[in-house]
mmCIF file of C-alpha atoms in Angstrom:
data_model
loop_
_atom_site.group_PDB
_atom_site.id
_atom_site.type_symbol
_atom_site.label_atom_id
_atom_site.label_comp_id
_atom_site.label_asym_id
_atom_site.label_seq_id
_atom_site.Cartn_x
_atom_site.Cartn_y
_atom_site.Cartn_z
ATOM 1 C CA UNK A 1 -29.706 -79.283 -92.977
ATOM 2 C CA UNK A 2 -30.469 -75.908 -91.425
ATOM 3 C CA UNK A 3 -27.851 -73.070 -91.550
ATOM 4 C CA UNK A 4 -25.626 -72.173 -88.652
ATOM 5 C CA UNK A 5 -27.487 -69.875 -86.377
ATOM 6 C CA UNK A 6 -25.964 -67.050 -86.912
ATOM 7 C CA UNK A 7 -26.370 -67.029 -90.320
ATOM 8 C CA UNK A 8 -29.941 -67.505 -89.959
ATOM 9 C CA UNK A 9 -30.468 -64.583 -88.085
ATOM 10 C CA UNK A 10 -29.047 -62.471 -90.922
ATOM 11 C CA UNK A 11 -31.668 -64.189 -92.788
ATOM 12 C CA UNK A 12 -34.535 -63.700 -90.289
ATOM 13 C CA UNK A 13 -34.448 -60.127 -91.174
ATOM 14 C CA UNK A 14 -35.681 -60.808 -94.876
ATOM 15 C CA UNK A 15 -37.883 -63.784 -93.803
ATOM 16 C CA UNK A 16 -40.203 -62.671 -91.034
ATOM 17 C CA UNK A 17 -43.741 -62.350 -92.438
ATOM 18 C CA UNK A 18 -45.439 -61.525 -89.068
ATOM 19 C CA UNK A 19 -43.653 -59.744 -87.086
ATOM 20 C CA UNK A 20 -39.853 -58.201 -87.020
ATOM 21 C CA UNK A 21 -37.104 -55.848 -86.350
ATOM 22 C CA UNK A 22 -39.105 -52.148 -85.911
ATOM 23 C CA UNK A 23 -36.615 -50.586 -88.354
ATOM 24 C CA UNK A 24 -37.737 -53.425 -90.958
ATOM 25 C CA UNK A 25 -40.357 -53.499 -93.559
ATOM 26 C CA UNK A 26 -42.540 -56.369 -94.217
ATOM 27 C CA UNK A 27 -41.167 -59.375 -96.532
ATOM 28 C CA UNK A 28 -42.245 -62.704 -97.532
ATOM 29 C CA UNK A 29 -42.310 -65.806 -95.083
ATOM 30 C CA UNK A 30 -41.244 -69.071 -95.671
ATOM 31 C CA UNK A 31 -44.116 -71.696 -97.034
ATOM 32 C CA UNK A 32 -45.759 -74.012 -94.410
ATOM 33 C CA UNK A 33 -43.817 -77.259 -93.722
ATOM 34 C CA UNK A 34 -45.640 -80.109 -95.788
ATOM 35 C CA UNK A 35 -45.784 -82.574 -92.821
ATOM 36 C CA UNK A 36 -46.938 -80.015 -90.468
ATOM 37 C CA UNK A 37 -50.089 -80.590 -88.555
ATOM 38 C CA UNK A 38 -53.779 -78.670 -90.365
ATOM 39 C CA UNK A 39 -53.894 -75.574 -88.497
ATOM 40 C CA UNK A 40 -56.672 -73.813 -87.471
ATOM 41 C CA UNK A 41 -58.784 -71.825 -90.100
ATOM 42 C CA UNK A 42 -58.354 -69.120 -88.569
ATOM 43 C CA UNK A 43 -56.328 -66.292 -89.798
ATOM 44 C CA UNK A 44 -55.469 -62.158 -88.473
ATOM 45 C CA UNK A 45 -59.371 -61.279 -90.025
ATOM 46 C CA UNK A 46 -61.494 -61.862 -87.054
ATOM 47 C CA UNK A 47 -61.086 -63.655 -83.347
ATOM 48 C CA UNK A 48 -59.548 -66.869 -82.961
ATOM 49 C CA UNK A 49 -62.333 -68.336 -80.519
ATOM 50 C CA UNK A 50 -65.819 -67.647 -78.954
ATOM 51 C CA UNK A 51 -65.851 -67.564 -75.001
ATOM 52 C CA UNK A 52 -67.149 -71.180 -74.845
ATOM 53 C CA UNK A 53 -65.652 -72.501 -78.183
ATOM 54 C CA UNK A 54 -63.265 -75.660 -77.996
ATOM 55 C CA UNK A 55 -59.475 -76.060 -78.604
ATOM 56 C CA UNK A 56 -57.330 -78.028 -81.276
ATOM 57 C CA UNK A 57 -55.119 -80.096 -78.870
ATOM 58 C CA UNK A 58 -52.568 -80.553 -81.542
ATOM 59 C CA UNK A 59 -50.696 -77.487 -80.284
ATOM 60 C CA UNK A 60 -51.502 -77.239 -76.784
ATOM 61 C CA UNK A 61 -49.297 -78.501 -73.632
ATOM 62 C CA UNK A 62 -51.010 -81.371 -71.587
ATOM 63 C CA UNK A 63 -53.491 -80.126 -68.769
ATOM 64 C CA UNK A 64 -51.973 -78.979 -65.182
ATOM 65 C CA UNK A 65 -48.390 -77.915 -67.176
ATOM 66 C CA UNK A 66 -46.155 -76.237 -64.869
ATOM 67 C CA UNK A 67 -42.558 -75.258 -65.327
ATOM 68 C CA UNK A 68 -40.698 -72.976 -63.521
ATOM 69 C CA UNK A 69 -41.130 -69.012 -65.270
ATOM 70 C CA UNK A 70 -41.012 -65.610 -64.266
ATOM 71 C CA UNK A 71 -44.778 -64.425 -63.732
ATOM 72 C CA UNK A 72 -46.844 -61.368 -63.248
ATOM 73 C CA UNK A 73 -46.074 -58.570 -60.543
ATOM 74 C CA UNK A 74 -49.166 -56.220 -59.607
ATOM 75 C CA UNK A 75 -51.213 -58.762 -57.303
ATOM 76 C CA UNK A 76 -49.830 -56.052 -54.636
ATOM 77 C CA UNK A 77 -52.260 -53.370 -55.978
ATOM 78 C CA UNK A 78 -55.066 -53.263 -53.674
ATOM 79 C CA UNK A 79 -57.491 -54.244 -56.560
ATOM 80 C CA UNK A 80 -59.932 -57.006 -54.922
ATOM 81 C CA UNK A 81 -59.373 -60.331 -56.712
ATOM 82 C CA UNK A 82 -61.439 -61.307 -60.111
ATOM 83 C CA UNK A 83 -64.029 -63.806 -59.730
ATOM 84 C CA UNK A 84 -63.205 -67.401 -59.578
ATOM 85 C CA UNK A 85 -64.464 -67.977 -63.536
ATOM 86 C CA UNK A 86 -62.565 -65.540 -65.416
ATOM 87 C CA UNK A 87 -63.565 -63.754 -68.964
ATOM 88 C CA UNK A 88 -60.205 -63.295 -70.384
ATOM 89 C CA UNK A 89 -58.920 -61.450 -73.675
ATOM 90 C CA UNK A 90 -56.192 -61.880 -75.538
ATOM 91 C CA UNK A 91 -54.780 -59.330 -78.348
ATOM 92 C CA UNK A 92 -51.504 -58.344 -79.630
ATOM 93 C CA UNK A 93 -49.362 -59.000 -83.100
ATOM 94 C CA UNK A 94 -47.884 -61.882 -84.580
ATOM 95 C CA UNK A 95 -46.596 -63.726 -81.006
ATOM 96 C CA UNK A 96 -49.744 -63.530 -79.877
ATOM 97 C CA UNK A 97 -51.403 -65.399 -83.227
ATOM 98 C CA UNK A 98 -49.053 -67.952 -82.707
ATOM 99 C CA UNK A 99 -49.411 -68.993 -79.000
ATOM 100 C CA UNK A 100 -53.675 -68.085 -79.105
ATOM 101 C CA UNK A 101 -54.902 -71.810 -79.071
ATOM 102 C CA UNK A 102 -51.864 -72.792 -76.526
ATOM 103 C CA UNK A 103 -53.313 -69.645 -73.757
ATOM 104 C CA UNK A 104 -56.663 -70.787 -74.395
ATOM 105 C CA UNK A 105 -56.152 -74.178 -73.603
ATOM 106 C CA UNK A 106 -54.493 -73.233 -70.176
ATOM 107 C CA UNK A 107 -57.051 -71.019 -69.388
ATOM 108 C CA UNK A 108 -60.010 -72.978 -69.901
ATOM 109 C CA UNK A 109 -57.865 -76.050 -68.274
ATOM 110 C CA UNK A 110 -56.885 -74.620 -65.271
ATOM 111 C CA UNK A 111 -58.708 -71.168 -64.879
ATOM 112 C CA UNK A 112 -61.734 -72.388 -66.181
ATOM 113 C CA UNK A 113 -61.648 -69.049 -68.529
ATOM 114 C CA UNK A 114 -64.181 -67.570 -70.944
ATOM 115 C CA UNK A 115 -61.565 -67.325 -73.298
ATOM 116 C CA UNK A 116 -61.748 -65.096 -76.699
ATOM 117 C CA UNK A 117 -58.356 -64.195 -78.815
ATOM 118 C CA UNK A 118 -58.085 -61.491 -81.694
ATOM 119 C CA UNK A 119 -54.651 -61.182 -82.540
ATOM 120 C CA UNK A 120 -53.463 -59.253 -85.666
ATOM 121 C CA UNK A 121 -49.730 -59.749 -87.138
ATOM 122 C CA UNK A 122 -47.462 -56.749 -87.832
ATOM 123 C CA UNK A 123 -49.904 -55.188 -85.087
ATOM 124 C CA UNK A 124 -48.761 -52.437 -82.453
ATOM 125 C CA UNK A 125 -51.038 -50.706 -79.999
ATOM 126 C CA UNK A 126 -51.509 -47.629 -81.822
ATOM 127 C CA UNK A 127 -53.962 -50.214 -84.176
ATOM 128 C CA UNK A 128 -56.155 -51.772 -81.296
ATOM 129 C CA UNK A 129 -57.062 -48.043 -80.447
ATOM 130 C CA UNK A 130 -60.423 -46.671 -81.439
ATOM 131 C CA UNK A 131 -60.511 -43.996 -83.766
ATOM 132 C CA UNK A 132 -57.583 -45.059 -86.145
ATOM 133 C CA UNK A 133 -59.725 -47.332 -87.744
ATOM 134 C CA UNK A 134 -59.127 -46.181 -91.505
ATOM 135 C CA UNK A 135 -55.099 -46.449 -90.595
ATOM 136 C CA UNK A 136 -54.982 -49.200 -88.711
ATOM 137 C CA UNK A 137 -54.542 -52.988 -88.996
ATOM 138 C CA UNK A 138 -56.991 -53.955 -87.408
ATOM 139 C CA UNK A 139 -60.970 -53.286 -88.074
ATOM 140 C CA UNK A 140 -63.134 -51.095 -85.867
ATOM 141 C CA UNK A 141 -65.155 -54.982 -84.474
ATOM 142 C CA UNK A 142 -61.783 -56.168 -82.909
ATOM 143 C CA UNK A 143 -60.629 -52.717 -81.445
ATOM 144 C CA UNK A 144 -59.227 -53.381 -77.619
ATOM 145 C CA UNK A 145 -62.299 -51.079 -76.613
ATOM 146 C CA UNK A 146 -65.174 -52.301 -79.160
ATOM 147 C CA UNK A 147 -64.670 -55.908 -77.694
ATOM 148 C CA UNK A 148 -64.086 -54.925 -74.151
ATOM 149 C CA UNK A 149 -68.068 -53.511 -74.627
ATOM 150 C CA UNK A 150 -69.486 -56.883 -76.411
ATOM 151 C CA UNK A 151 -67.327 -59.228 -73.951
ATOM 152 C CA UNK A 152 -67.145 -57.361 -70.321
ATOM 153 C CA UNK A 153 -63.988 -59.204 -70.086
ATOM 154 C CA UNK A 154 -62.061 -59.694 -66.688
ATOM 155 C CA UNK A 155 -58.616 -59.461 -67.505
ATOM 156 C CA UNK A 156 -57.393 -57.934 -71.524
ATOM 157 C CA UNK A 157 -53.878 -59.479 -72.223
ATOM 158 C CA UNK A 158 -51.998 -57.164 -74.350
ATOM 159 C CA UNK A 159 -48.722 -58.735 -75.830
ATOM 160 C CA UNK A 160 -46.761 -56.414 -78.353
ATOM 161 C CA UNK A 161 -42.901 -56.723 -79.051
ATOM 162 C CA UNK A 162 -42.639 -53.484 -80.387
ATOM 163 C CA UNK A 163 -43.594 -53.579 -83.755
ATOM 164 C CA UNK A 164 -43.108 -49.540 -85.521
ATOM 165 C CA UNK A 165 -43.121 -50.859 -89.318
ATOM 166 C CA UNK A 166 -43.343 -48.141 -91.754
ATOM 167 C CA UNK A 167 -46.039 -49.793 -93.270
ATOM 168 C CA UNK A 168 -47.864 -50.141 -90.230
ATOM 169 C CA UNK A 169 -50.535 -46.816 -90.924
ATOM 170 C CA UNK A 170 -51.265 -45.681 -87.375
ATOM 171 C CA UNK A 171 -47.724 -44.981 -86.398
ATOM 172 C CA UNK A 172 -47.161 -42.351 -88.983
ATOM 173 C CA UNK A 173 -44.160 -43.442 -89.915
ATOM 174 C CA UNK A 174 -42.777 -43.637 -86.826
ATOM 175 C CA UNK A 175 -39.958 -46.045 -86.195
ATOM 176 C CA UNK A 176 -37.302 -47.325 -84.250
ATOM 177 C CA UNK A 177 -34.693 -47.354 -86.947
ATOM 178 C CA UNK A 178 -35.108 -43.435 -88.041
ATOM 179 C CA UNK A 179 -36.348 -42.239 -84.635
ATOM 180 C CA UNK A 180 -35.773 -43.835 -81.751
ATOM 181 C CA UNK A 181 -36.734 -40.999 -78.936
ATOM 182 C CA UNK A 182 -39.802 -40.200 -80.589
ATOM 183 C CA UNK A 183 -41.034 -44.111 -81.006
ATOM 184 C CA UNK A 184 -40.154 -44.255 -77.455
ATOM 185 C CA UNK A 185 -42.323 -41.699 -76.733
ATOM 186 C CA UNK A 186 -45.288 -43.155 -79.124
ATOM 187 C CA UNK A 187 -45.506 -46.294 -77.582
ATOM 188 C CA UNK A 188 -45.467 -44.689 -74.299
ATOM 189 C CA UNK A 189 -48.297 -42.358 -75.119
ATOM 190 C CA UNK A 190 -50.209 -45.418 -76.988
ATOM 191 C CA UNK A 191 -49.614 -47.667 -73.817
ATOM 192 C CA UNK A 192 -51.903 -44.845 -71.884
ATOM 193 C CA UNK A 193 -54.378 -44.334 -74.107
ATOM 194 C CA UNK A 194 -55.122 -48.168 -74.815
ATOM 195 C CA UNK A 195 -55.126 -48.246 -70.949
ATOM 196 C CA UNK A 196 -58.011 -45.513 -70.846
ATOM 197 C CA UNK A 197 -60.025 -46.495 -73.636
ATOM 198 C CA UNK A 198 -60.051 -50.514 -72.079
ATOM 199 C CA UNK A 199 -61.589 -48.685 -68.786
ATOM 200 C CA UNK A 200 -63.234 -46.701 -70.156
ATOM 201 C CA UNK A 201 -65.307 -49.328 -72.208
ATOM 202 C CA UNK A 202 -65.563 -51.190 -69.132
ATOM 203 C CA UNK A 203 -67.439 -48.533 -67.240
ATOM 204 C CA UNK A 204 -68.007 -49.544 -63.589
ATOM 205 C CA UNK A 205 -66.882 -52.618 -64.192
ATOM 206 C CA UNK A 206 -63.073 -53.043 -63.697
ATOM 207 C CA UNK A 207 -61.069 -54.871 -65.994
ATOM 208 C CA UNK A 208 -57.711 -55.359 -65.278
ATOM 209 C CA UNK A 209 -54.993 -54.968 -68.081
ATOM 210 C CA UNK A 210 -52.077 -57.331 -68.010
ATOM 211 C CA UNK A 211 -49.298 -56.593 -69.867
ATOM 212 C CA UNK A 212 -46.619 -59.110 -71.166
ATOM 213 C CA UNK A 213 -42.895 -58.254 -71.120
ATOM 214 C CA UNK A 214 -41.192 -59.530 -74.281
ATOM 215 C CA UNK A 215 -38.089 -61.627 -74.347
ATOM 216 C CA UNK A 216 -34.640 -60.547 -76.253
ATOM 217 C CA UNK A 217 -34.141 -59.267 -79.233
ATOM 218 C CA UNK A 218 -30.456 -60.077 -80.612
ATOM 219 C CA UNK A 219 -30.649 -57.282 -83.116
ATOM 220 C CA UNK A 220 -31.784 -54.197 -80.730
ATOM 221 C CA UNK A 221 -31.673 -55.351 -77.076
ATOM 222 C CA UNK A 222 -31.959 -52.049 -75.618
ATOM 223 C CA UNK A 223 -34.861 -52.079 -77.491
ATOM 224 C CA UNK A 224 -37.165 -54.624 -75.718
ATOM 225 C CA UNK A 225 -35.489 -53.449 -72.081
ATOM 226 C CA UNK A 226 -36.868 -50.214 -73.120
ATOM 227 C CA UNK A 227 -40.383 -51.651 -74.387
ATOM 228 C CA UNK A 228 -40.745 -53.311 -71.449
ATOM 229 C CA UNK A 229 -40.067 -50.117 -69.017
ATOM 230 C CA UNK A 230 -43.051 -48.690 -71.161
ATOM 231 C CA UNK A 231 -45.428 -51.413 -69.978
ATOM 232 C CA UNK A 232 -44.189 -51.599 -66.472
ATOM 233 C CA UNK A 233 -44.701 -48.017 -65.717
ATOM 234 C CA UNK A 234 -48.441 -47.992 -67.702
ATOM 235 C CA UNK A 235 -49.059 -50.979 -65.148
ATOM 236 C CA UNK A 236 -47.626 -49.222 -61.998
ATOM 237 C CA UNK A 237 -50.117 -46.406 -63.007
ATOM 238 C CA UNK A 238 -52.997 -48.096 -63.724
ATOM 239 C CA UNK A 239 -52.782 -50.577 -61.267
ATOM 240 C CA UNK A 240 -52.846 -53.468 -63.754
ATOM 241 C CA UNK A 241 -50.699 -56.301 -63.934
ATOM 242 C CA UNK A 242 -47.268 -57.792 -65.478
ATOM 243 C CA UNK A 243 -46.524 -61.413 -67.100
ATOM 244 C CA UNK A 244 -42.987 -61.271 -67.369
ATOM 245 C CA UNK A 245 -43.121 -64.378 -70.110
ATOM 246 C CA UNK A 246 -39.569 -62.999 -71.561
ATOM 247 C CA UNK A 247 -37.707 -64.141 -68.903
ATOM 248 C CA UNK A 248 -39.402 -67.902 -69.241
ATOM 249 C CA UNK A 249 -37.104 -67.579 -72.710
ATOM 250 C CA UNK A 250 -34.673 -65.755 -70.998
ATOM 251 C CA UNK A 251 -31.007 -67.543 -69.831
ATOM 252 C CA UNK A 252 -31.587 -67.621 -65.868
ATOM 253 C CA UNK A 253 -28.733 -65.395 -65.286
ATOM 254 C CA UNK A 254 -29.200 -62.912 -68.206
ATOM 255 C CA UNK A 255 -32.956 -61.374 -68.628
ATOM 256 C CA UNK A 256 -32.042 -59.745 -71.895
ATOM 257 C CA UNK A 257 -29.161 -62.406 -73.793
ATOM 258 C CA UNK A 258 -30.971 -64.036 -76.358
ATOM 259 C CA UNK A 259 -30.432 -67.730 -77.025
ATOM 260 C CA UNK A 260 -31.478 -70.274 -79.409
ATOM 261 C CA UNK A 261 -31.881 -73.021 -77.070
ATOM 262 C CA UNK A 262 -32.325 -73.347 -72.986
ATOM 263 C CA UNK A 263 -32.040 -75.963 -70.699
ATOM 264 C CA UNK A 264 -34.694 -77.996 -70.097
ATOM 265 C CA UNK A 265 -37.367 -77.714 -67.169
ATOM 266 C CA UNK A 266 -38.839 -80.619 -65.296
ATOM 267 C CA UNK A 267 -41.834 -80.824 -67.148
ATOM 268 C CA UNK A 268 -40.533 -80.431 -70.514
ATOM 269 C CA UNK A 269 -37.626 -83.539 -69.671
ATOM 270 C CA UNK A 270 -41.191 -85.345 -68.474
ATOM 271 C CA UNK A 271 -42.822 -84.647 -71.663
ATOM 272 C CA UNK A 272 -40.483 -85.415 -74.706
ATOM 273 C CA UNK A 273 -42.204 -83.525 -76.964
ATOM 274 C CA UNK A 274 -40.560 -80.172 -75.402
ATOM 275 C CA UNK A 275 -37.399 -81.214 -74.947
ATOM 276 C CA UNK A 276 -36.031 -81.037 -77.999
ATOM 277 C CA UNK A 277 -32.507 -82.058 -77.428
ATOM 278 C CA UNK A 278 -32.872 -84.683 -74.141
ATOM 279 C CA UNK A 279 -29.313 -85.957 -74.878
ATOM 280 C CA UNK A 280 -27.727 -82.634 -74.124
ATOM 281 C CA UNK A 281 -30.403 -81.115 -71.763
ATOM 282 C CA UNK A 282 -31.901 -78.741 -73.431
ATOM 283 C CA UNK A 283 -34.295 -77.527 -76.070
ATOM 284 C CA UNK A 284 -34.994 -74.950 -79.121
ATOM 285 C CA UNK A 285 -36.968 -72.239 -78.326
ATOM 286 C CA UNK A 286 -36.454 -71.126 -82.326
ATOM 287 C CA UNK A 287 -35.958 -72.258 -85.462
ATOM 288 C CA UNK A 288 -33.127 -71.507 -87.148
ATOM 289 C CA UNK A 289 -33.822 -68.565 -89.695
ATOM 290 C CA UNK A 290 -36.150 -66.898 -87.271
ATOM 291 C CA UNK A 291 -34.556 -65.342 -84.121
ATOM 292 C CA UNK A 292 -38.594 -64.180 -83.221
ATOM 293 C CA UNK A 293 -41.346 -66.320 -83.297
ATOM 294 C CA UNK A 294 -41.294 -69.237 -81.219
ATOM 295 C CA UNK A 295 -43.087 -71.921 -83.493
ATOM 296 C CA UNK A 296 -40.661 -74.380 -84.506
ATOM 297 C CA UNK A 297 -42.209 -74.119 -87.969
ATOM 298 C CA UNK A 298 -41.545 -71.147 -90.403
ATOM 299 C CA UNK A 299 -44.108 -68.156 -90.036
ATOM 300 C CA UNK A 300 -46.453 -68.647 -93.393
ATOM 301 C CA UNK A 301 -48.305 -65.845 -95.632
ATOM 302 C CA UNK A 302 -50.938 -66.642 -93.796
ATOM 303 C CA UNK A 303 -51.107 -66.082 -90.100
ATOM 304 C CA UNK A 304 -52.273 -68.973 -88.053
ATOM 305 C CA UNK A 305 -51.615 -70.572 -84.890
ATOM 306 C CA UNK A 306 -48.844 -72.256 -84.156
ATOM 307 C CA UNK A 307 -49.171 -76.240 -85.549
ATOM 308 C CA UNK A 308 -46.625 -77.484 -83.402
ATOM 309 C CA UNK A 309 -45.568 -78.152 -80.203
ATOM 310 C CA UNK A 310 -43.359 -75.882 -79.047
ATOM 311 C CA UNK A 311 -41.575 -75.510 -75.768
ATOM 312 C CA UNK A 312 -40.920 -70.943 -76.066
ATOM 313 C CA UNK A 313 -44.755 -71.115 -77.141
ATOM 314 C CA UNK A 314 -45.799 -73.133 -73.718
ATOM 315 C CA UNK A 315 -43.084 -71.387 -71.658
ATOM 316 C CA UNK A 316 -44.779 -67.558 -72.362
ATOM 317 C CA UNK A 317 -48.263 -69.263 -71.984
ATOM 318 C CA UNK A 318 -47.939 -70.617 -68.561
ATOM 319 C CA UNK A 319 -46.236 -67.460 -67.307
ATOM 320 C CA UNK A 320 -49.384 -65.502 -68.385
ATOM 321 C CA UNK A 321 -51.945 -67.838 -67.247
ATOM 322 C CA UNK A 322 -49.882 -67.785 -63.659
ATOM 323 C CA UNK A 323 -50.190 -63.872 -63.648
ATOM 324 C CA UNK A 324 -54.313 -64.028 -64.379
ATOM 325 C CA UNK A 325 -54.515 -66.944 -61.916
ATOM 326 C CA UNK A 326 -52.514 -65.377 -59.317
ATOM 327 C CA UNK A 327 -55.563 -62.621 -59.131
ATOM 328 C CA UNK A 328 -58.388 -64.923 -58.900
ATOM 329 C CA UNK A 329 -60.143 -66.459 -55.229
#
């Protein structure tokens, strides 16, 4: 039997192998469950998918999934709508490894998306920017920019929680923990030079950046709120767009309380698979010992996609896909 919540957030701290607290360093993860369904070969060293490549269906949501979720702002910037076929990329850290093959199943499903993911664990923007490519996490092929050239993508989805490891090169020690006004300040400077560098790889061609607003963090909410500000003012300025996917695993009535479990939507009481508690109405949107990620299997050594069904991973996936979609003809 798991441990009480509570305790398992204590826990989390030393157990998160992706992705944690800024003020953290990296640790070990917990082994893959045994019964767990194969996941997908691939790992953080190169893109999860080709434009036209297929989908495991093990860990993606039936086709036409709806549920009720905070999506995108933006659509009121002027910008003419994308074309009805989108080419759509997806980077960010360990949240975005774990929902990659859910996102692309939505977007080929309903958007009918070119679809290519590169996601990098421990990741935060400083490392998708070109010219940190000896102190970075990610290689100079998979910078935002380098792929934004090969793939001449419509819309770049950029989801970061707010990783500032020490470890992590490009931040220069940087963290939330030791120095809050200057991370702050980092990630805010980061944020608009990501933003140039995607345009200006794009050239004439306009590309529209959509950010995705994280949900809570129990152990530094102020944090996220203040993460989030970052990307909704880089938006506002750029006239890009907003996939508020943290308040899908938000408590209706309070953006930034984190909780364990949520009632459950319509779809997910339709499909029993995401509703993980039916008798009492609602379901998990974590595991126990990780207050993060939203696979309801433990985070591995490895980074992989999520093997699972999970209901957090589907509820963040449908919000973006509703913020691309709400841009196309």
């Amino acid at each position: 039997m798991r441990k009480p919540w509570m305790v398992g957030v204590l826990a989390g701290l030393l157990l998160l192998g992706a992705c944690g607290d800024p003020s953290s360093g990296p640790e070990s993860a917990a082994p893959p469950v045994p019964s767990a369904p194969k996941a997908s070969s691939t790992t953080h060293q190169r893109p999860a998918a080709t434009p036209e490549a297929g989908t495991d269906t093990e860990s993606e949501p039936e086709t036409g999934a709806s549920s009720g979720a905070g999506t995108g702002a933006g659509a009121d910037s002027g910008a003419p709508p994308q074309r009805a076929r989108p080419t759509v990329l997806y980077l960010g850290d360990s949240l975005a490894m774990e929902n990659q093959k859910v996102l692309g199943g939505l977007m080929r499903d309903e958007l009918k998306a070119r679809y290519t993911s590169a996601p990098y664990s421990g990741t935060t923007l400083c490392d998708y920017l070109e010219g940190t490519g000896e102190d970075s996490l990610v290689p100079p092929k998979d910078k935002a920019a380098a792929l934004v050239r090969t793939l001449r993508p419509d819309f770049v989805v950029l989801q970061f929680w707010g990783n500032a490891w020490g470890y992590t090169p490009c931040m220069d020690g940087i963290t939330h923990g030791k120095a809050q006004d200057k991370y702050f300040a980092r990630y805010t400077a980061d944020a608009r030079r990501l933003t140039d560098q995607i345009a200006g790889a794009a050239g004439g061609e306009r590309t529209r950046v959509v950010w995705v607003l994280q949900g809570p963090d129990p152990m530094t909410p102020d944090r996220v709120r203040r993460v989030n500000a970052i990307y909704e003012r880089q938006a506002a300025a750029s006239g890009d767009l907003l996939a508020d996917a943290g308040k899908a695993v938000s408590p209706a009535s309070a953006r930034y309380t984190w909780s364990q479990y949520l009632p459950c939507t319509a779809y997910e009481r339709e499909h029993a698979a995401y509703c993980t508690q039916p008798g009492n109405g609602r379901t998990a949107l974590h595991i126990d010992d990780d207050y993060l990620h939203f696979c309801l299997v433990p985070t591995t050594k490895t980074p992989r996609p999520c093997p699972v069904r999970s209901p957090g991973i589907l509820r963040i996936t449908q919000a973006i896909t509703r913020a691309v979609a709400s841009q196309l003809d």
